[in-house]
Protein backbone atom coordinates (compact mmCIF):
# COMPACT_ATOMS: atom_id res chain seq x y z
CA UNK A 1 0.00 0.00 0.00
CA UNK A 2 1.44 3.40 -0.88
CA UNK A 3 1.38 6.28 1.54
CA UNK A 4 -0.25 9.66 1.00
CA UNK A 5 0.56 13.15 2.21
CA UNK A 6 -2.41 15.46 2.71
CA UNK A 7 -1.67 18.95 3.98
CA UNK A 8 -3.90 21.63 5.49
CA UNK A 9 -3.28 25.30 4.92
CA UNK A 10 -4.90 28.64 5.60
CA UNK A 11 -4.55 31.96 7.36
CA UNK A 12 -3.99 32.13 11.12
CA UNK A 13 -7.25 31.39 12.95
CA UNK A 14 -8.78 29.30 10.13
CA UNK A 15 -9.21 26.42 12.59
CA UNK A 16 -6.97 23.84 10.91
CA UNK A 17 -6.22 21.86 14.05
CA UNK A 18 -9.88 21.53 15.08
CA UNK A 19 -10.92 20.66 11.53
CA UNK A 20 -8.27 17.93 11.25
CA UNK A 21 -9.47 16.36 14.52
CA UNK A 22 -13.03 16.39 13.20
CA UNK A 23 -11.97 14.95 9.84
CA UNK A 24 -10.37 11.96 11.59
CA UNK A 25 -13.68 11.21 13.33
CA UNK A 26 -15.47 11.21 9.98
CA UNK A 27 -13.04 8.73 8.34
CA UNK A 28 -13.80 4.99 8.21
CA UNK A 29 -12.21 3.09 11.13
CA UNK A 30 -9.73 1.20 8.93
CA UNK A 31 -8.47 4.48 7.50
CA UNK A 32 -8.22 6.09 10.95
CA UNK A 33 -5.83 3.32 11.93
CA UNK A 34 -3.65 4.08 8.92
CA UNK A 35 -3.59 7.83 9.59
CA UNK A 36 -0.84 9.89 11.18
CA UNK A 37 -1.51 13.48 12.22
CA UNK A 38 1.40 15.88 12.48
CA UNK A 39 2.05 19.61 12.36
CA UNK A 40 4.43 22.35 11.33
CA UNK A 41 6.37 24.11 12.50
CA UNK A 42 7.17 21.01 14.59
CA UNK A 43 6.27 17.35 14.29
CA UNK A 44 9.54 16.04 15.74
CA UNK A 45 11.70 16.94 18.74
CA UNK A 46 14.27 18.95 16.81
CA UNK A 47 11.56 20.64 14.71
CA UNK A 48 9.57 21.55 17.85
CA UNK A 49 12.74 23.14 19.26
CA UNK A 50 13.14 25.18 16.08
CA UNK A 51 9.43 26.11 16.36
CA UNK A 52 10.07 27.63 19.78
CA UNK A 53 12.81 29.85 18.36
CA UNK A 54 10.76 30.95 15.34
CA UNK A 55 7.57 31.79 17.21
CA UNK A 56 9.11 33.40 20.34
CA UNK A 57 7.69 36.96 20.45
CA UNK A 58 11.01 38.05 22.06
CA UNK A 59 12.87 37.27 18.82
CA UNK A 60 11.90 40.55 17.20
CA UNK A 61 15.27 40.99 15.46
CA UNK A 62 14.89 37.79 13.41
CA UNK A 63 15.87 38.40 9.79
CA UNK A 64 13.32 37.34 7.16
CA UNK A 65 15.81 35.01 5.47
CA UNK A 66 16.72 33.43 8.81
CA UNK A 67 13.01 32.87 9.39
CA UNK A 68 12.60 31.21 5.96
CA UNK A 69 15.64 28.99 6.54
CA UNK A 70 14.45 27.95 10.00
CA UNK A 71 11.04 26.96 8.61
CA UNK A 72 12.82 25.01 5.85
CA UNK A 73 15.14 23.40 8.41
CA UNK A 74 12.34 22.23 10.71
CA UNK A 75 10.59 20.85 7.60
CA UNK A 76 13.67 19.00 6.45
CA UNK A 77 13.93 17.23 9.82
CA UNK A 78 10.17 16.62 9.97
CA UNK A 79 10.22 15.00 6.53
CA UNK A 80 13.26 12.80 7.11
CA UNK A 81 12.35 11.71 10.63
CA UNK A 82 8.55 11.46 10.50
CA UNK A 83 6.85 11.98 7.14
CA UNK A 84 8.99 9.88 4.78
CA UNK A 85 9.13 6.84 7.09
CA UNK A 86 5.33 7.05 7.50
CA UNK A 87 4.81 7.25 3.74
CA UNK A 88 7.10 4.27 3.23
CA UNK A 89 5.00 2.37 5.80
CA UNK A 90 1.87 3.12 3.72
CA UNK A 91 0.34 5.63 6.12
CA UNK A 92 -1.94 8.53 5.28
CA UNK A 93 -0.19 11.56 6.76
CA UNK A 94 -2.28 14.62 7.60
CA UNK A 95 -0.05 17.62 8.18
CA UNK A 96 -1.28 20.81 9.81
CA UNK A 97 0.69 23.18 7.48
CA UNK A 98 3.54 22.25 5.12
CA UNK A 99 5.50 23.86 2.28
CA UNK A 100 2.70 26.16 1.06
CA UNK A 101 2.84 27.99 4.41
CA UNK A 102 6.43 28.93 3.62
CA UNK A 103 5.58 29.94 0.06
CA UNK A 104 2.70 32.16 1.27
CA UNK A 105 4.16 33.55 4.54
CA UNK A 106 7.85 33.87 3.65
CA UNK A 107 7.64 33.92 -0.16
CA UNK A 108 4.86 36.48 -0.42
CA UNK A 109 4.29 37.84 3.13
CA UNK A 110 8.01 38.53 3.64
CA UNK A 111 8.63 39.35 -0.05
CA UNK A 112 11.31 36.68 -0.46
CA UNK A 113 9.75 35.27 -3.63
CA UNK A 114 7.80 32.03 -4.12
CA UNK A 115 10.52 30.53 -6.37
CA UNK A 116 13.35 31.36 -3.98
CA UNK A 117 11.56 29.91 -0.96
CA UNK A 118 10.54 26.83 -2.96
CA UNK A 119 14.20 26.20 -3.80
CA UNK A 120 15.44 26.13 -0.21
CA UNK A 121 12.51 23.90 0.74
CA UNK A 122 13.09 21.48 -2.12
CA UNK A 123 16.70 21.24 -0.97
CA UNK A 124 15.47 20.43 2.54
CA UNK A 125 12.78 17.91 1.64
CA UNK A 126 14.23 16.34 -1.50
CA UNK A 127 11.32 17.89 -3.40
CA UNK A 128 8.55 16.06 -1.53
CA UNK A 129 5.14 17.39 -2.61
CA UNK A 130 1.77 16.78 -0.99
CA UNK A 131 -0.66 14.52 -2.85
CA UNK A 132 -3.44 16.89 -1.87
CA UNK A 133 -3.69 20.22 -0.05
CA UNK A 134 -6.87 21.51 1.57
CA UNK A 135 -6.92 25.29 1.82
CA UNK A 136 -9.22 26.50 4.61
CA UNK A 137 -10.44 29.71 3.12
CA UNK A 138 -11.14 32.52 5.57
CA UNK A 139 -10.79 36.30 5.47
CA UNK A 140 -7.58 36.96 7.44
CA UNK A 141 -9.32 39.69 9.47
CA UNK A 142 -11.88 37.11 10.64
CA UNK A 143 -9.06 34.69 11.53
CA UNK A 144 -7.21 37.32 13.56
CA UNK A 145 -10.41 38.29 15.37
CA UNK A 146 -10.90 34.60 16.34
CA UNK A 147 -7.33 34.47 17.72
CA UNK A 148 -7.82 37.73 19.59
CA UNK A 149 -10.93 36.27 21.21
CA UNK A 150 -9.30 32.95 22.13
CA UNK A 151 -5.89 34.05 23.38
CA UNK A 152 -5.51 37.82 23.56
CA UNK A 153 -2.03 38.80 24.78
CA UNK A 154 -0.58 35.35 24.01
CA UNK A 155 -0.19 35.67 20.26
CA UNK A 156 3.02 34.21 18.79
CA UNK A 157 5.53 36.28 16.78
CA UNK A 158 3.77 35.68 13.46
CA UNK A 159 0.27 36.22 14.81
CA UNK A 160 1.43 39.58 16.18
CA UNK A 161 2.06 40.82 12.65
CA UNK A 162 -0.24 43.58 11.39
CA UNK A 163 -3.26 42.85 9.21
CA UNK A 164 -1.32 44.07 6.10
CA UNK A 165 1.08 41.14 6.50
CA UNK A 166 -1.78 38.68 6.87
CA UNK A 167 -3.53 40.12 3.81
CA UNK A 168 -0.35 39.60 1.81
CA UNK A 169 -0.11 36.01 3.03
CA UNK A 170 -3.72 35.47 1.91
CA UNK A 171 -2.90 36.93 -1.52
CA UNK A 172 0.03 34.49 -1.57
CA UNK A 173 -2.30 31.56 -0.97
CA UNK A 174 -4.56 32.75 -3.78
CA UNK A 175 -1.56 32.79 -6.09
CA UNK A 176 -0.72 29.23 -5.04
CA UNK A 177 -4.32 28.14 -5.75
CA UNK A 178 -3.88 29.42 -9.30
CA UNK A 179 -0.46 27.88 -9.66
CA UNK A 180 -1.43 24.40 -8.41
CA UNK A 181 -5.15 24.01 -9.23
CA UNK A 182 -4.94 20.20 -9.35
CA UNK A 183 -3.27 19.85 -5.97
CA UNK A 184 -4.75 22.64 -3.83
CA UNK A 185 -8.50 22.61 -3.17
CA UNK A 186 -10.41 25.31 -1.32
CA UNK A 187 -12.93 24.79 1.50
CA UNK A 188 -15.03 27.58 3.02
CA UNK A 189 -13.83 27.89 6.64
CA UNK A 190 -16.69 30.21 7.68
CA UNK A 191 -19.02 27.22 8.00
CA UNK A 192 -19.50 25.22 11.23
CA UNK A 193 -16.53 22.88 11.96
CA UNK A 194 -18.53 19.71 11.18
CA UNK A 195 -19.38 21.02 7.70
CA UNK A 196 -15.84 22.21 7.01
CA UNK A 197 -14.64 18.71 7.93
CA UNK A 198 -17.36 16.96 5.87
CA UNK A 199 -16.52 19.10 2.83
CA UNK A 200 -12.84 18.30 3.28
CA UNK A 201 -13.56 14.56 3.46
CA UNK A 202 -15.63 14.86 0.26
CA UNK A 203 -12.64 16.41 -1.49
CA UNK A 204 -10.28 13.73 -0.19
CA UNK A 205 -12.67 11.02 -1.47
CA UNK A 206 -12.91 12.65 -4.88
CA UNK A 207 -9.21 13.42 -5.33
CA UNK A 208 -7.71 10.32 -3.71
CA UNK A 209 -10.33 7.56 -4.04
CA UNK A 210 -7.67 4.86 -3.67
CA UNK A 211 -7.12 5.53 0.02
CA UNK A 212 -10.75 4.57 0.74
CA UNK A 213 -10.47 1.17 -1.00
P1 LIG B 1 0.60 27.27 13.49
O1 LIG B 1 1.26 26.26 14.36
O2 LIG B 1 -0.33 26.78 12.45
O3 LIG B 1 -0.13 28.32 14.40
P2 LIG B 1 -1.20 27.98 15.52
O4 LIG B 1 -1.04 26.56 15.91
O5 LIG B 1 -0.81 28.96 16.59
O6 LIG B 1 -2.49 28.30 14.86
O7 LIG B 1 1.72 28.14 12.77
C1 LIG B 1 2.48 29.07 13.47
C2 LIG B 1 2.79 30.23 12.59
O8 LIG B 1 3.87 29.93 11.69
C3 LIG B 1 1.64 30.69 11.73
O9 LIG B 1 1.52 32.10 11.91
C4 LIG B 1 2.08 30.42 10.33
C5 LIG B 1 3.56 30.44 10.42
N1 LIG B 1 4.28 29.64 9.40
C6 LIG B 1 5.09 30.27 8.45
O10 LIG B 1 5.17 31.50 8.43
N2 LIG B 1 5.80 29.50 7.58
C7 LIG B 1 5.76 28.14 7.57
O11 LIG B 1 6.42 27.47 6.76
C8 LIG B 1 4.92 27.49 8.57
C9 LIG B 1 4.84 26.00 8.63
C10 LIG B 1 4.19 28.28 9.46
PDB file of C-alpha atoms and ligand atoms in Angstrom:
ATOM      1  CA  UNK A   1       0.000   0.000   0.000  1.00  0.00           C
ATOM      2  CA  UNK A   2       1.440   3.399  -0.883  1.00  0.00           C
ATOM      3  CA  UNK A   3       1.377   6.284   1.544  1.00  0.00           C
ATOM      4  CA  UNK A   4      -0.253   9.658   0.996  1.00  0.00           C
ATOM      5  CA  UNK A   5       0.561  13.146   2.210  1.00  0.00           C
ATOM      6  CA  UNK A   6      -2.410  15.456   2.707  1.00  0.00           C
ATOM      7  CA  UNK A   7      -1.673  18.955   3.982  1.00  0.00           C
ATOM      8  CA  UNK A   8      -3.902  21.628   5.488  1.00  0.00           C
ATOM      9  CA  UNK A   9      -3.284  25.300   4.919  1.00  0.00           C
ATOM     10  CA  UNK A  10      -4.900  28.635   5.601  1.00  0.00           C
ATOM     11  CA  UNK A  11      -4.552  31.956   7.363  1.00  0.00           C
ATOM     12  CA  UNK A  12      -3.989  32.128  11.121  1.00  0.00           C
ATOM     13  CA  UNK A  13      -7.248  31.387  12.947  1.00  0.00           C
ATOM     14  CA  UNK A  14      -8.776  29.303  10.131  1.00  0.00           C
ATOM     15  CA  UNK A  15      -9.213  26.416  12.590  1.00  0.00           C
ATOM     16  CA  UNK A  16      -6.971  23.836  10.912  1.00  0.00           C
ATOM     17  CA  UNK A  17      -6.222  21.859  14.052  1.00  0.00           C
ATOM     18  CA  UNK A  18      -9.884  21.532  15.085  1.00  0.00           C
ATOM     19  CA  UNK A  19     -10.924  20.660  11.534  1.00  0.00           C
ATOM     20  CA  UNK A  20      -8.272  17.927  11.255  1.00  0.00           C
ATOM     21  CA  UNK A  21      -9.469  16.360  14.520  1.00  0.00           C
ATOM     22  CA  UNK A  22     -13.028  16.390  13.204  1.00  0.00           C
ATOM     23  CA  UNK A  23     -11.974  14.947   9.836  1.00  0.00           C
ATOM     24  CA  UNK A  24     -10.375  11.961  11.588  1.00  0.00           C
ATOM     25  CA  UNK A  25     -13.680  11.213  13.331  1.00  0.00           C
ATOM     26  CA  UNK A  26     -15.468  11.205   9.978  1.00  0.00           C
ATOM     27  CA  UNK A  27     -13.044   8.732   8.339  1.00  0.00           C
ATOM     28  CA  UNK A  28     -13.797   4.986   8.206  1.00  0.00           C
ATOM     29  CA  UNK A  29     -12.210   3.088  11.134  1.00  0.00           C
ATOM     30  CA  UNK A  30      -9.729   1.201   8.927  1.00  0.00           C
ATOM     31  CA  UNK A  31      -8.466   4.481   7.503  1.00  0.00           C
ATOM     32  CA  UNK A  32      -8.224   6.092  10.948  1.00  0.00           C
ATOM     33  CA  UNK A  33      -5.833   3.319  11.930  1.00  0.00           C
ATOM     34  CA  UNK A  34      -3.655   4.078   8.917  1.00  0.00           C
ATOM     35  CA  UNK A  35      -3.592   7.828   9.586  1.00  0.00           C
ATOM     36  CA  UNK A  36      -0.840   9.887  11.181  1.00  0.00           C
ATOM     37  CA  UNK A  37      -1.505  13.482  12.222  1.00  0.00           C
ATOM     38  CA  UNK A  38       1.400  15.884  12.475  1.00  0.00           C
ATOM     39  CA  UNK A  39       2.050  19.613  12.357  1.00  0.00           C
ATOM     40  CA  UNK A  40       4.429  22.353  11.326  1.00  0.00           C
ATOM     41  CA  UNK A  41       6.372  24.109  12.503  1.00  0.00           C
ATOM     42  CA  UNK A  42       7.165  21.014  14.589  1.00  0.00           C
ATOM     43  CA  UNK A  43       6.269  17.346  14.288  1.00  0.00           C
ATOM     44  CA  UNK A  44       9.544  16.036  15.735  1.00  0.00           C
ATOM     45  CA  UNK A  45      11.697  16.936  18.741  1.00  0.00           C
ATOM     46  CA  UNK A  46      14.266  18.954  16.810  1.00  0.00           C
ATOM     47  CA  UNK A  47      11.565  20.643  14.714  1.00  0.00           C
ATOM     48  CA  UNK A  48       9.574  21.555  17.849  1.00  0.00           C
ATOM     49  CA  UNK A  49      12.740  23.144  19.258  1.00  0.00           C
ATOM     50  CA  UNK A  50      13.136  25.178  16.077  1.00  0.00           C
ATOM     51  CA  UNK A  51       9.435  26.110  16.358  1.00  0.00           C
ATOM     52  CA  UNK A  52      10.072  27.629  19.782  1.00  0.00           C
ATOM     53  CA  UNK A  53      12.813  29.848  18.359  1.00  0.00           C
ATOM     54  CA  UNK A  54      10.761  30.948  15.343  1.00  0.00           C
ATOM     55  CA  UNK A  55       7.571  31.790  17.214  1.00  0.00           C
ATOM     56  CA  UNK A  56       9.107  33.397  20.341  1.00  0.00           C
ATOM     57  CA  UNK A  57       7.689  36.962  20.449  1.00  0.00           C
ATOM     58  CA  UNK A  58      11.006  38.052  22.056  1.00  0.00           C
ATOM     59  CA  UNK A  59      12.874  37.273  18.818  1.00  0.00           C
ATOM     60  CA  UNK A  60      11.900  40.554  17.196  1.00  0.00           C
ATOM     61  CA  UNK A  61      15.271  40.991  15.459  1.00  0.00           C
ATOM     62  CA  UNK A  62      14.885  37.794  13.409  1.00  0.00           C
ATOM     63  CA  UNK A  63      15.871  38.403   9.790  1.00  0.00           C
ATOM     64  CA  UNK A  64      13.316  37.336   7.157  1.00  0.00           C
ATOM     65  CA  UNK A  65      15.812  35.010   5.470  1.00  0.00           C
ATOM     66  CA  UNK A  66      16.725  33.428   8.806  1.00  0.00           C
ATOM     67  CA  UNK A  67      13.010  32.865   9.389  1.00  0.00           C
ATOM     68  CA  UNK A  68      12.598  31.213   5.959  1.00  0.00           C
ATOM     69  CA  UNK A  69      15.638  28.992   6.542  1.00  0.00           C
ATOM     70  CA  UNK A  70      14.449  27.946   9.996  1.00  0.00           C
ATOM     71  CA  UNK A  71      11.042  26.962   8.610  1.00  0.00           C
ATOM     72  CA  UNK A  72      12.815  25.015   5.848  1.00  0.00           C
ATOM     73  CA  UNK A  73      15.144  23.397   8.415  1.00  0.00           C
ATOM     74  CA  UNK A  74      12.340  22.231  10.707  1.00  0.00           C
ATOM     75  CA  UNK A  75      10.587  20.850   7.596  1.00  0.00           C
ATOM     76  CA  UNK A  76      13.669  18.997   6.451  1.00  0.00           C
ATOM     77  CA  UNK A  77      13.926  17.231   9.818  1.00  0.00           C
ATOM     78  CA  UNK A  78      10.173  16.619   9.970  1.00  0.00           C
ATOM     79  CA  UNK A  79      10.223  15.000   6.528  1.00  0.00           C
ATOM     80  CA  UNK A  80      13.261  12.800   7.108  1.00  0.00           C
ATOM     81  CA  UNK A  81      12.349  11.712  10.628  1.00  0.00           C
ATOM     82  CA  UNK A  82       8.554  11.463  10.498  1.00  0.00           C
ATOM     83  CA  UNK A  83       6.848  11.983   7.140  1.00  0.00           C
ATOM     84  CA  UNK A  84       8.988   9.880   4.778  1.00  0.00           C
ATOM     85  CA  UNK A  85       9.128   6.837   7.089  1.00  0.00           C
ATOM     86  CA  UNK A  86       5.334   7.052   7.503  1.00  0.00           C
ATOM     87  CA  UNK A  87       4.808   7.253   3.741  1.00  0.00           C
ATOM     88  CA  UNK A  88       7.096   4.274   3.225  1.00  0.00           C
ATOM     89  CA  UNK A  89       5.001   2.374   5.796  1.00  0.00           C
ATOM     90  CA  UNK A  90       1.865   3.119   3.721  1.00  0.00           C
ATOM     91  CA  UNK A  91       0.340   5.634   6.117  1.00  0.00           C
ATOM     92  CA  UNK A  92      -1.936   8.534   5.280  1.00  0.00           C
ATOM     93  CA  UNK A  93      -0.188  11.561   6.755  1.00  0.00           C
ATOM     94  CA  UNK A  94      -2.285  14.619   7.600  1.00  0.00           C
ATOM     95  CA  UNK A  95      -0.045  17.620   8.177  1.00  0.00           C
ATOM     96  CA  UNK A  96      -1.284  20.809   9.814  1.00  0.00           C
ATOM     97  CA  UNK A  97       0.694  23.177   7.482  1.00  0.00           C
ATOM     98  CA  UNK A  98       3.537  22.254   5.124  1.00  0.00           C
ATOM     99  CA  UNK A  99       5.503  23.856   2.285  1.00  0.00           C
ATOM    100  CA  UNK A 100       2.696  26.155   1.061  1.00  0.00           C
ATOM    101  CA  UNK A 101       2.838  27.993   4.406  1.00  0.00           C
ATOM    102  CA  UNK A 102       6.431  28.932   3.620  1.00  0.00           C
ATOM    103  CA  UNK A 103       5.578  29.937   0.058  1.00  0.00           C
ATOM    104  CA  UNK A 104       2.700  32.156   1.265  1.00  0.00           C
ATOM    105  CA  UNK A 105       4.157  33.555   4.541  1.00  0.00           C
ATOM    106  CA  UNK A 106       7.848  33.872   3.645  1.00  0.00           C
ATOM    107  CA  UNK A 107       7.636  33.923  -0.164  1.00  0.00           C
ATOM    108  CA  UNK A 108       4.858  36.482  -0.421  1.00  0.00           C
ATOM    109  CA  UNK A 109       4.291  37.835   3.128  1.00  0.00           C
ATOM    110  CA  UNK A 110       8.013  38.531   3.636  1.00  0.00           C
ATOM    111  CA  UNK A 111       8.630  39.354  -0.051  1.00  0.00           C
ATOM    112  CA  UNK A 112      11.309  36.679  -0.455  1.00  0.00           C
ATOM    113  CA  UNK A 113       9.746  35.269  -3.628  1.00  0.00           C
ATOM    114  CA  UNK A 114       7.803  32.034  -4.117  1.00  0.00           C
ATOM    115  CA  UNK A 115      10.515  30.526  -6.374  1.00  0.00           C
ATOM    116  CA  UNK A 116      13.353  31.357  -3.977  1.00  0.00           C
ATOM    117  CA  UNK A 117      11.560  29.909  -0.965  1.00  0.00           C
ATOM    118  CA  UNK A 118      10.544  26.830  -2.960  1.00  0.00           C
ATOM    119  CA  UNK A 119      14.202  26.200  -3.803  1.00  0.00           C
ATOM    120  CA  UNK A 120      15.440  26.127  -0.210  1.00  0.00           C
ATOM    121  CA  UNK A 121      12.507  23.900   0.743  1.00  0.00           C
ATOM    122  CA  UNK A 122      13.091  21.479  -2.119  1.00  0.00           C
ATOM    123  CA  UNK A 123      16.700  21.236  -0.965  1.00  0.00           C
ATOM    124  CA  UNK A 124      15.466  20.425   2.543  1.00  0.00           C
ATOM    125  CA  UNK A 125      12.779  17.913   1.636  1.00  0.00           C
ATOM    126  CA  UNK A 126      14.229  16.339  -1.500  1.00  0.00           C
ATOM    127  CA  UNK A 127      11.322  17.886  -3.399  1.00  0.00           C
ATOM    128  CA  UNK A 128       8.551  16.056  -1.529  1.00  0.00           C
ATOM    129  CA  UNK A 129       5.142  17.395  -2.607  1.00  0.00           C
ATOM    130  CA  UNK A 130       1.766  16.775  -0.987  1.00  0.00           C
ATOM    131  CA  UNK A 131      -0.660  14.516  -2.852  1.00  0.00           C
ATOM    132  CA  UNK A 132      -3.441  16.890  -1.872  1.00  0.00           C
ATOM    133  CA  UNK A 133      -3.689  20.220  -0.047  1.00  0.00           C
ATOM    134  CA  UNK A 134      -6.874  21.507   1.566  1.00  0.00           C
ATOM    135  CA  UNK A 135      -6.925  25.291   1.823  1.00  0.00           C
ATOM    136  CA  UNK A 136      -9.216  26.495   4.606  1.00  0.00           C
ATOM    137  CA  UNK A 137     -10.439  29.711   3.116  1.00  0.00           C
ATOM    138  CA  UNK A 138     -11.139  32.521   5.565  1.00  0.00           C
ATOM    139  CA  UNK A 139     -10.793  36.301   5.474  1.00  0.00           C
ATOM    140  CA  UNK A 140      -7.575  36.964   7.442  1.00  0.00           C
ATOM    141  CA  UNK A 141      -9.316  39.686   9.468  1.00  0.00           C
ATOM    142  CA  UNK A 142     -11.876  37.110  10.642  1.00  0.00           C
ATOM    143  CA  UNK A 143      -9.059  34.693  11.531  1.00  0.00           C
ATOM    144  CA  UNK A 144      -7.205  37.318  13.559  1.00  0.00           C
ATOM    145  CA  UNK A 145     -10.413  38.288  15.366  1.00  0.00           C
ATOM    146  CA  UNK A 146     -10.903  34.601  16.338  1.00  0.00           C
ATOM    147  CA  UNK A 147      -7.331  34.468  17.724  1.00  0.00           C
ATOM    148  CA  UNK A 148      -7.819  37.730  19.587  1.00  0.00           C
ATOM    149  CA  UNK A 149     -10.928  36.274  21.212  1.00  0.00           C
ATOM    150  CA  UNK A 150      -9.303  32.954  22.127  1.00  0.00           C
ATOM    151  CA  UNK A 151      -5.894  34.047  23.378  1.00  0.00           C
ATOM    152  CA  UNK A 152      -5.514  37.823  23.559  1.00  0.00           C
ATOM    153  CA  UNK A 153      -2.028  38.801  24.783  1.00  0.00           C
ATOM    154  CA  UNK A 154      -0.577  35.347  24.012  1.00  0.00           C
ATOM    155  CA  UNK A 155      -0.190  35.670  20.256  1.00  0.00           C
ATOM    156  CA  UNK A 156       3.020  34.211  18.795  1.00  0.00           C
ATOM    157  CA  UNK A 157       5.534  36.278  16.776  1.00  0.00           C
ATOM    158  CA  UNK A 158       3.773  35.681  13.457  1.00  0.00           C
ATOM    159  CA  UNK A 159       0.270  36.219  14.811  1.00  0.00           C
ATOM    160  CA  UNK A 160       1.426  39.579  16.182  1.00  0.00           C
ATOM    161  CA  UNK A 161       2.062  40.820  12.650  1.00  0.00           C
ATOM    162  CA  UNK A 162      -0.237  43.583  11.388  1.00  0.00           C
ATOM    163  CA  UNK A 163      -3.256  42.846   9.206  1.00  0.00           C
ATOM    164  CA  UNK A 164      -1.321  44.074   6.102  1.00  0.00           C
ATOM    165  CA  UNK A 165       1.081  41.145   6.496  1.00  0.00           C
ATOM    166  CA  UNK A 166      -1.783  38.675   6.873  1.00  0.00           C
ATOM    167  CA  UNK A 167      -3.533  40.118   3.814  1.00  0.00           C
ATOM    168  CA  UNK A 168      -0.349  39.602   1.809  1.00  0.00           C
ATOM    169  CA  UNK A 169      -0.109  36.013   3.030  1.00  0.00           C
ATOM    170  CA  UNK A 170      -3.715  35.475   1.914  1.00  0.00           C
ATOM    171  CA  UNK A 171      -2.901  36.928  -1.517  1.00  0.00           C
ATOM    172  CA  UNK A 172       0.034  34.494  -1.572  1.00  0.00           C
ATOM    173  CA  UNK A 173      -2.298  31.556  -0.968  1.00  0.00           C
ATOM    174  CA  UNK A 174      -4.562  32.754  -3.783  1.00  0.00           C
ATOM    175  CA  UNK A 175      -1.558  32.795  -6.093  1.00  0.00           C
ATOM    176  CA  UNK A 176      -0.720  29.233  -5.041  1.00  0.00           C
ATOM    177  CA  UNK A 177      -4.321  28.142  -5.748  1.00  0.00           C
ATOM    178  CA  UNK A 178      -3.878  29.421  -9.296  1.00  0.00           C
ATOM    179  CA  UNK A 179      -0.456  27.881  -9.660  1.00  0.00           C
ATOM    180  CA  UNK A 180      -1.431  24.403  -8.407  1.00  0.00           C
ATOM    181  CA  UNK A 181      -5.151  24.007  -9.226  1.00  0.00           C
ATOM    182  CA  UNK A 182      -4.945  20.200  -9.348  1.00  0.00           C
ATOM    183  CA  UNK A 183      -3.271  19.846  -5.968  1.00  0.00           C
ATOM    184  CA  UNK A 184      -4.755  22.643  -3.825  1.00  0.00           C
ATOM    185  CA  UNK A 185      -8.505  22.610  -3.172  1.00  0.00           C
ATOM    186  CA  UNK A 186     -10.406  25.308  -1.322  1.00  0.00           C
ATOM    187  CA  UNK A 187     -12.926  24.786   1.502  1.00  0.00           C
ATOM    188  CA  UNK A 188     -15.031  27.577   3.023  1.00  0.00           C
ATOM    189  CA  UNK A 189     -13.830  27.893   6.642  1.00  0.00           C
ATOM    190  CA  UNK A 190     -16.691  30.208   7.683  1.00  0.00           C
ATOM    191  CA  UNK A 191     -19.018  27.221   8.003  1.00  0.00           C
ATOM    192  CA  UNK A 192     -19.499  25.219  11.233  1.00  0.00           C
ATOM    193  CA  UNK A 193     -16.528  22.885  11.956  1.00  0.00           C
ATOM    194  CA  UNK A 194     -18.531  19.712  11.183  1.00  0.00           C
ATOM    195  CA  UNK A 195     -19.383  21.015   7.705  1.00  0.00           C
ATOM    196  CA  UNK A 196     -15.836  22.213   7.014  1.00  0.00           C
ATOM    197  CA  UNK A 197     -14.636  18.715   7.934  1.00  0.00           C
ATOM    198  CA  UNK A 198     -17.356  16.964   5.871  1.00  0.00           C
ATOM    199  CA  UNK A 199     -16.521  19.104   2.831  1.00  0.00           C
ATOM    200  CA  UNK A 200     -12.835  18.302   3.275  1.00  0.00           C
ATOM    201  CA  UNK A 201     -13.557  14.560   3.462  1.00  0.00           C
ATOM    202  CA  UNK A 202     -15.629  14.864   0.259  1.00  0.00           C
ATOM    203  CA  UNK A 203     -12.643  16.408  -1.492  1.00  0.00           C
ATOM    204  CA  UNK A 204     -10.279  13.732  -0.194  1.00  0.00           C
ATOM    205  CA  UNK A 205     -12.671  11.018  -1.471  1.00  0.00           C
ATOM    206  CA  UNK A 206     -12.915  12.653  -4.880  1.00  0.00           C
ATOM    207  CA  UNK A 207      -9.209  13.420  -5.328  1.00  0.00           C
ATOM    208  CA  UNK A 208      -7.706  10.324  -3.706  1.00  0.00           C
ATOM    209  CA  UNK A 209     -10.334   7.557  -4.044  1.00  0.00           C
ATOM    210  CA  UNK A 210      -7.667   4.856  -3.666  1.00  0.00           C
ATOM    211  CA  UNK A 211      -7.118   5.533   0.019  1.00  0.00           C
ATOM    212  CA  UNK A 212     -10.752   4.566   0.740  1.00  0.00           C
ATOM    213  CA  UNK A 213     -10.471   1.166  -1.003  1.00  0.00           C
TER     214      UNK A 213
HETATM  215  P1  LIG B   1       0.600  27.269  13.492  1.00  0.00           P
HETATM  216  O1  LIG B   1       1.259  26.263  14.361  1.00  0.00           O
HETATM  217  O2  LIG B   1      -0.333  26.777  12.449  1.00  0.00           O
HETATM  218  O3  LIG B   1      -0.133  28.318  14.401  1.00  0.00           O
HETATM  219  P2  LIG B   1      -1.200  27.978  15.524  1.00  0.00           P
HETATM  220  O4  LIG B   1      -1.044  26.555  15.908  1.00  0.00           O
HETATM  221  O5  LIG B   1      -0.813  28.957  16.594  1.00  0.00           O
HETATM  222  O6  LIG B   1      -2.488  28.299  14.857  1.00  0.00           O
HETATM  223  O7  LIG B   1       1.720  28.145  12.772  1.00  0.00           O
HETATM  224  C1  LIG B   1       2.475  29.065  13.473  1.00  0.00           C
HETATM  225  C2  LIG B   1       2.794  30.230  12.589  1.00  0.00           C
HETATM  226  O8  LIG B   1       3.867  29.930  11.694  1.00  0.00           O
HETATM  227  C3  LIG B   1       1.645  30.693  11.734  1.00  0.00           C
HETATM  228  O9  LIG B   1       1.524  32.095  11.911  1.00  0.00           O
HETATM  229  C4  LIG B   1       2.079  30.420  10.329  1.00  0.00           C
HETATM  230  C5  LIG B   1       3.562  30.440  10.417  1.00  0.00           C
HETATM  231  N1  LIG B   1       4.277  29.638   9.397  1.00  0.00           N
HETATM  232  C6  LIG B   1       5.087  30.265   8.450  1.00  0.00           C
HETATM  233  O10 LIG B   1       5.175  31.500   8.433  1.00  0.00           O
HETATM  234  N2  LIG B   1       5.797  29.499   7.576  1.00  0.00           N
HETATM  235  C7  LIG B   1       5.758  28.140   7.571  1.00  0.00           C
HETATM  236  O11 LIG B   1       6.424  27.473   6.757  1.00  0.00           O
HETATM  237  C8  LIG B   1       4.921  27.490   8.573  1.00  0.00           C
HETATM  238  C9  LIG B   1       4.838  25.997   8.632  1.00  0.00           C
HETATM  239  C10 LIG B   1       4.193  28.284   9.460  1.00  0.00           C
END
